[in-house]
Each structure stands twice: as structure tokens, then as C-alpha cells.
CSV table of C-alpha atoms and ligand atoms in Angstrom, one decimal:
chain,number,residue,atom,x,y,z
A,1,UNK,CA,-129.9,-38.8,35.3
A,2,UNK,CA,-126.5,-37.3,34.6
A,3,UNK,CA,-123.1,-38.3,36.0
A,4,UNK,CA,-121.3,-35.6,38.1
A,5,UNK,CA,-117.8,-35.7,39.4
A,6,UNK,CA,-115.8,-33.7,41.9
A,7,UNK,CA,-112.3,-34.6,43.4
A,8,UNK,CA,-112.7,-38.2,42.2
A,9,UNK,CA,-116.1,-38.6,43.8
A,10,UNK,CA,-118.7,-39.5,41.2
A,11,UNK,CA,-122.5,-39.6,41.5
A,12,UNK,CA,-125.7,-39.7,39.5
A,13,UNK,CA,-127.9,-36.6,39.8
A,14,UNK,CA,-131.6,-36.7,39.1
A,15,UNK,CA,-133.9,-33.9,37.8
A,16,UNK,CA,-136.5,-33.1,40.5
A,17,UNK,CA,-137.7,-30.0,38.7
A,18,UNK,CA,-135.4,-27.5,40.1
A,19,UNK,CA,-136.9,-27.5,43.6
A,20,UNK,CA,-134.8,-30.3,45.1
A,21,UNK,CA,-131.7,-32.3,44.3
A,22,UNK,CA,-131.4,-36.1,44.4
A,23,UNK,CA,-128.0,-37.8,44.2
A,24,UNK,CA,-127.0,-41.4,44.0
A,25,UNK,CA,-123.4,-42.1,44.9
A,26,UNK,CA,-121.0,-44.6,43.3
A,27,UNK,CA,-118.1,-46.3,45.2
A,28,UNK,CA,-115.5,-44.1,43.6
A,29,UNK,CA,-113.4,-41.4,45.2
A,30,UNK,CA,-113.1,-42.4,48.8
A,31,UNK,CA,-110.3,-43.6,51.2
A,32,UNK,CA,-111.5,-47.1,52.1
A,33,UNK,CA,-109.6,-50.1,51.0
A,34,UNK,CA,-110.1,-53.7,49.8
A,35,UNK,CA,-113.7,-54.9,49.9
A,36,UNK,CA,-114.8,-51.4,50.9
A,37,UNK,CA,-112.9,-49.4,48.3
A,38,UNK,CA,-113.4,-46.8,48.2
A,39,UNK,CA,-116.3,-44.4,49.0
A,40,UNK,CA,-117.9,-46.7,51.6
A,41,UNK,CA,-120.5,-44.7,53.6
A,42,UNK,CA,-121.7,-47.5,55.9
A,43,UNK,CA,-120.5,-47.7,59.5
A,44,UNK,CA,-122.2,-51.0,60.1
A,45,UNK,CA,-119.7,-52.9,57.9
A,46,UNK,CA,-116.3,-54.3,58.8
A,47,UNK,CA,-114.6,-51.2,57.4
A,48,UNK,CA,-112.5,-48.8,59.5
A,49,UNK,CA,-114.9,-46.3,61.1
A,50,UNK,CA,-112.5,-43.5,60.7
A,51,UNK,CA,-112.3,-44.1,56.9
A,52,UNK,CA,-116.1,-44.1,56.7
A,53,UNK,CA,-116.4,-40.7,58.5
A,54,UNK,CA,-113.7,-39.3,56.1
A,55,UNK,CA,-115.7,-40.6,53.1
A,56,UNK,CA,-118.9,-39.0,54.5
A,57,UNK,CA,-117.3,-35.7,55.0
A,58,UNK,CA,-115.6,-35.8,51.6
A,59,UNK,CA,-119.0,-36.6,49.9
A,60,UNK,CA,-120.7,-33.7,51.8
A,61,UNK,CA,-118.0,-31.3,50.6
A,62,UNK,CA,-118.3,-32.5,47.0
A,63,UNK,CA,-122.1,-32.2,47.0
A,64,UNK,CA,-122.0,-28.8,48.7
A,65,UNK,CA,-124.1,-29.9,51.7
A,66,UNK,CA,-123.6,-29.5,55.4
A,67,UNK,CA,-122.6,-32.9,56.9
A,68,UNK,CA,-124.1,-31.9,60.3
A,69,UNK,CA,-127.5,-31.4,58.6
A,70,UNK,CA,-127.8,-34.9,57.1
A,71,UNK,CA,-130.6,-37.1,58.4
A,72,UNK,CA,-130.4,-40.8,58.4
A,73,UNK,CA,-131.9,-43.8,60.2
A,74,UNK,CA,-131.1,-47.4,61.2
A,75,UNK,CA,-132.6,-49.3,58.3
A,76,UNK,CA,-134.5,-52.5,59.0
A,77,UNK,CA,-136.2,-53.3,55.6
A,78,UNK,CA,-139.5,-52.0,56.9
A,79,UNK,CA,-141.9,-49.1,55.9
A,80,UNK,CA,-141.2,-46.9,58.9
A,81,UNK,CA,-140.6,-43.2,58.1
A,82,UNK,CA,-138.8,-40.4,60.1
A,83,UNK,CA,-140.2,-36.9,59.5
A,84,UNK,CA,-137.2,-34.7,60.3
A,85,UNK,CA,-137.8,-31.2,61.7
A,86,UNK,CA,-134.2,-30.1,61.5
A,87,UNK,CA,-133.2,-30.8,65.1
A,88,UNK,CA,-132.0,-34.4,64.7
A,89,UNK,CA,-128.7,-35.7,66.0
A,90,UNK,CA,-126.1,-35.7,63.3
A,91,UNK,CA,-125.4,-39.4,63.0
A,92,UNK,CA,-123.9,-39.0,59.6
A,93,UNK,CA,-121.0,-36.7,60.5
A,94,UNK,CA,-120.6,-37.9,64.1
A,95,UNK,CA,-121.6,-41.5,64.4
A,96,UNK,CA,-121.6,-42.2,68.2
A,97,UNK,CA,-122.3,-45.2,70.3
A,98,UNK,CA,-126.1,-45.0,70.0
A,99,UNK,CA,-127.5,-45.7,66.6
A,100,UNK,CA,-130.1,-43.5,65.0
A,101,UNK,CA,-133.8,-44.4,65.3
A,102,UNK,CA,-135.1,-47.3,63.2
A,103,UNK,CA,-136.5,-46.0,59.9
A,104,UNK,CA,-136.2,-46.9,56.2
A,105,UNK,CA,-137.4,-43.5,54.9
A,106,UNK,CA,-136.2,-40.0,55.7
A,107,UNK,CA,-138.5,-37.0,55.1
A,108,UNK,CA,-138.4,-33.3,55.6
A,109,UNK,CA,-140.0,-30.0,54.6
A,110,UNK,CA,-137.0,-28.0,55.7
A,111,UNK,CA,-134.6,-26.4,53.1
A,112,UNK,CA,-131.0,-27.8,52.9
A,113,UNK,CA,-131.6,-30.8,55.2
A,114,UNK,CA,-130.2,-33.7,53.2
A,115,UNK,CA,-132.2,-37.0,53.7
A,116,UNK,CA,-130.0,-40.1,53.2
A,117,UNK,CA,-130.3,-43.8,53.0
A,118,UNK,CA,-127.6,-46.4,52.5
A,119,UNK,CA,-127.8,-49.1,49.9
A,120,UNK,CA,-125.9,-51.9,48.1
A,121,UNK,CA,-128.5,-53.5,45.7
A,122,UNK,CA,-131.7,-52.2,47.4
A,123,UNK,CA,-133.2,-49.2,45.5
A,124,UNK,CA,-132.8,-45.7,46.8
A,125,UNK,CA,-136.0,-43.8,45.8
A,126,UNK,CA,-136.3,-40.0,46.1
A,127,UNK,CA,-139.8,-38.3,46.2
A,128,UNK,CA,-140.7,-34.7,45.9
A,129,UNK,CA,-144.0,-33.1,46.6
A,130,UNK,CA,-145.8,-30.0,48.0
A,131,UNK,CA,-145.0,-31.1,51.6
A,132,UNK,CA,-141.4,-31.9,51.3
A,133,UNK,CA,-138.8,-34.3,50.0
A,134,UNK,CA,-138.1,-38.0,50.9
A,135,UNK,CA,-135.4,-40.6,50.4
A,136,UNK,CA,-136.4,-44.2,50.8
A,137,UNK,CA,-134.5,-47.5,51.3
A,138,UNK,CA,-136.4,-49.9,49.1
A,139,UNK,CA,-135.7,-53.6,49.2
A,140,UNK,CA,-138.5,-56.0,48.3
A,141,UNK,CA,-139.6,-56.2,51.9
A,142,UNK,CA,-140.0,-52.4,52.2
A,143,UNK,CA,-141.8,-52.2,48.9
A,144,UNK,CA,-144.1,-55.0,49.9
A,145,UNK,CA,-144.8,-53.3,53.2
A,146,UNK,CA,-145.9,-50.1,51.4
A,147,UNK,CA,-143.0,-47.7,52.1
A,148,UNK,CA,-143.6,-45.8,48.8
A,149,UNK,CA,-147.2,-45.1,49.3
A,150,UNK,CA,-146.7,-44.1,52.9
A,151,UNK,CA,-144.0,-41.6,51.9
A,152,UNK,CA,-146.0,-40.4,48.9
A,153,UNK,CA,-148.9,-39.5,51.2
A,154,UNK,CA,-146.6,-37.6,53.6
A,155,UNK,CA,-144.9,-35.4,51.0
A,156,UNK,CA,-147.7,-35.2,48.5
A,157,UNK,CA,-145.3,-36.6,45.9
A,158,UNK,CA,-145.6,-35.7,42.2
A,159,UNK,CA,-142.0,-36.5,41.2
A,160,UNK,CA,-139.7,-39.4,41.9
A,161,UNK,CA,-136.2,-40.7,41.1
A,162,UNK,CA,-135.2,-44.3,41.4
A,163,UNK,CA,-131.5,-44.8,41.8
A,164,UNK,CA,-129.2,-47.7,40.9
A,165,UNK,CA,-130.1,-51.1,42.5
A,166,UNK,CA,-130.0,-54.8,41.6
A,167,UNK,CA,-131.6,-55.3,38.1
A,168,UNK,CA,-133.8,-57.9,36.6
A,169,UNK,CA,-130.7,-59.4,35.0
A,170,UNK,CA,-129.4,-60.4,38.5
A,171,UNK,CA,-132.2,-60.5,41.1
A,172,UNK,CA,-133.1,-64.1,41.4
A,173,UNK,CA,-135.9,-64.5,44.0
A,174,UNK,CA,-138.0,-67.2,45.7
A,175,UNK,CA,-141.7,-67.6,45.3
A,176,UNK,CA,-142.5,-65.6,48.4
A,177,UNK,CA,-141.1,-62.5,46.7
A,178,UNK,CA,-143.0,-63.1,43.5
A,179,UNK,CA,-146.2,-63.6,45.6
A,180,UNK,CA,-145.7,-60.2,47.4
A,181,UNK,CA,-146.3,-58.3,44.2
A,182,UNK,CA,-149.0,-60.3,42.3
A,183,UNK,CA,-151.3,-57.3,42.8
A,184,UNK,CA,-149.2,-55.2,40.4
A,185,UNK,CA,-150.0,-57.4,37.5
A,186,UNK,CA,-147.9,-59.6,35.1
A,187,UNK,CA,-144.5,-58.9,33.6
A,188,UNK,CA,-142.5,-58.4,36.8
A,189,UNK,CA,-140.7,-61.7,36.6
A,190,UNK,CA,-138.1,-62.7,34.0
A,191,UNK,CA,-137.8,-66.4,34.6
A,192,UNK,CA,-136.8,-66.6,38.3
A,193,UNK,CA,-135.6,-63.0,38.3
A,194,UNK,CA,-137.7,-60.1,39.5
A,195,UNK,CA,-137.6,-56.6,38.0
A,196,UNK,CA,-137.5,-54.5,41.3
A,197,UNK,CA,-137.2,-51.1,39.6
A,198,UNK,CA,-140.4,-51.9,37.7
A,199,UNK,CA,-142.1,-52.8,41.0
A,200,UNK,CA,-141.2,-49.4,42.3
A,201,UNK,CA,-142.3,-47.7,39.1
A,202,UNK,CA,-145.7,-49.4,39.1
A,203,UNK,CA,-146.2,-48.5,42.8
A,204,UNK,CA,-145.3,-44.9,42.2
A,205,UNK,CA,-147.5,-44.7,39.1
A,206,UNK,CA,-150.5,-46.2,40.9
A,207,UNK,CA,-150.0,-43.7,43.8
A,208,UNK,CA,-150.3,-40.9,41.3
A,209,UNK,CA,-146.7,-39.9,40.9
A,210,UNK,CA,-146.5,-38.5,37.4
A,211,UNK,CA,-142.8,-37.8,36.8
A,212,UNK,CA,-140.6,-40.8,37.4
A,213,UNK,CA,-137.0,-41.0,36.5
A,214,UNK,CA,-135.2,-44.4,36.7
A,215,UNK,CA,-131.5,-44.9,36.7
A,216,UNK,CA,-131.7,-48.2,35.0
A,217,UNK,CA,-128.3,-49.3,36.3
A,218,UNK,CA,-127.8,-52.7,37.9
A,219,UNK,CA,-125.5,-52.6,41.0
A,220,UNK,CA,-124.6,-56.3,40.6
A,221,UNK,CA,-123.4,-55.8,36.9
A,222,UNK,CA,-121.9,-52.4,37.2
A,223,UNK,CA,-118.7,-52.5,39.3
A,224,UNK,CA,-118.8,-48.7,39.9
A,225,UNK,CA,-121.3,-49.7,42.7
A,226,UNK,CA,-121.2,-51.8,45.8
A,227,UNK,CA,-123.4,-55.0,45.5
A,228,UNK,CA,-124.3,-57.0,48.6
A,229,UNK,CA,-125.2,-60.0,46.5
A,230,UNK,CA,-122.2,-59.9,44.2
A,231,UNK,CA,-119.8,-59.6,47.1
A,232,UNK,CA,-121.7,-62.1,49.3
A,233,UNK,CA,-122.3,-59.5,52.0
A,234,UNK,CA,-118.8,-58.2,52.6
A,235,UNK,CA,-118.9,-54.9,50.8
A,236,UNK,CA,-119.5,-51.2,51.4
A,237,UNK,CA,-122.6,-49.0,51.1
A,238,UNK,CA,-123.4,-46.2,48.7
A,239,UNK,CA,-126.1,-43.6,49.3
A,240,UNK,CA,-129.2,-42.0,48.0
A,241,UNK,CA,-129.4,-38.4,49.2
A,242,UNK,CA,-132.0,-35.7,48.5
A,243,UNK,CA,-132.6,-32.2,49.8
A,244,UNK,CA,-134.8,-29.2,49.1
A,245,UNK,CA,-133.0,-26.3,47.4
B,301,ZN,ZN1,-127.4,-57.2,36.7
């Protein structure tokens, strides 16, 4: 992945073979302040909603995408997917009173419809296949519930990009988390810490996804990113965003 920058906004861009673009934003370049400084994209935080909308519009301009075309869901740490046909309500640019439908994965086969998830330690995972593109919100619960394989089947995925999330250096877990992934074999635990990117990589690999790019950046260690665990819950959200070119 390579770092890109525009007007102070910086993001990682993954190679999806020229057919699609996947970007993972940092917290840099926005207008939010304090715990939410500065490119907070999450409405469901204690941040000023007006700032969040300004950040979202700024990000869309920097990425060169239509903010009205962005699809997103209300994330619940599940494996539910939304397949978007290009007619959805634009929650991203115009967050209203009613939240978007519950889903942790956004998928589409339409060109130039960005699929977005919000994260702050969970992994954003992009998939590309013959039937479209997907962006998934992957915490341990969603991974254990099978969100990667569900999305892989829908888009016929052959390429994937795993964005920044909490790394094996910082993700201490309880025995219930370790038990959820014993089917993936040994080597996922480092003491009491779990290697969640490696969980995602193994699930992708087992599902037949051949090209997998991993950011290898820990959001807890790297202060260019929001980290829910480091900030004890009071923090902003960055995004994973992918679209068909
Ligand atoms: Zn770390």
C-alpha cells in the first residue's frame, strides 16, 4: 500500500489490480478537535455532527468520489451484508434522523459507488471479484461469524486488501476470542495477544482469495489513526472505502 495525500488529508491506497480502488483513511486533515482531531468520520461519537459532515465532504473531494454515492450501514459487529444497487439513501453526505440499515459489509457491482465502513481498531477489509467490490468491518466477532466468506461468495473475490487495525502487539484478548478461531490452526496467539490481521489473512486464503495485501499497521501504536482501545472509547472513526473504477 502507498500513502497518498491531498489538502492535508492522508490515506493508504491499496492495489486492486486497476479495476477498483481501496483507500484507508488516517485521522489527519480534518476539522474536528480534541479527542476527535481531526478527520473524524463517525457521527455516532460525541463529536460535533457538523464537523463530521465537513470531514466527510472533504474526504470525498480529496478521493475524487461523489459523496452522494457513498454506501454505508449501521455496524453491529455481525456478518450481515448490504448489496447496494445504486439507489440507496445517502447517509454519508446527509446523515438524517433515521440511521442506515444494519450491516457490517457493503457490496456493489455498480461503477463509482464507494462502499464504506467506519473503524477504530477493527480491520477494514476490501474484496474485489468478478461480481463486484466489497468493504467489510471486521472485528473479531464479525470474523468469527463468517463475514469474510459471506462477502467472498457474493463478489467472487480473488483480491483483497486488509487495512490498518489493532495489531498483535496490542490486542490482548480473553479465552473466548482465542476459542473462536482454533479452526484456523496454531500461531494466532502471541501470549495473550491475538493476531487479528493473520486471522483475516487465513480466512481469505482458505476461501481461495489469491492476492492479499495487508497494511501491517497497528492503530493502537500508530497515532496517525484513531484507536478505540488506546483512547478508552472516546475517539473518532477512520474509514475503509472501496469502489469499482
Ligand atoms: Zn500495537
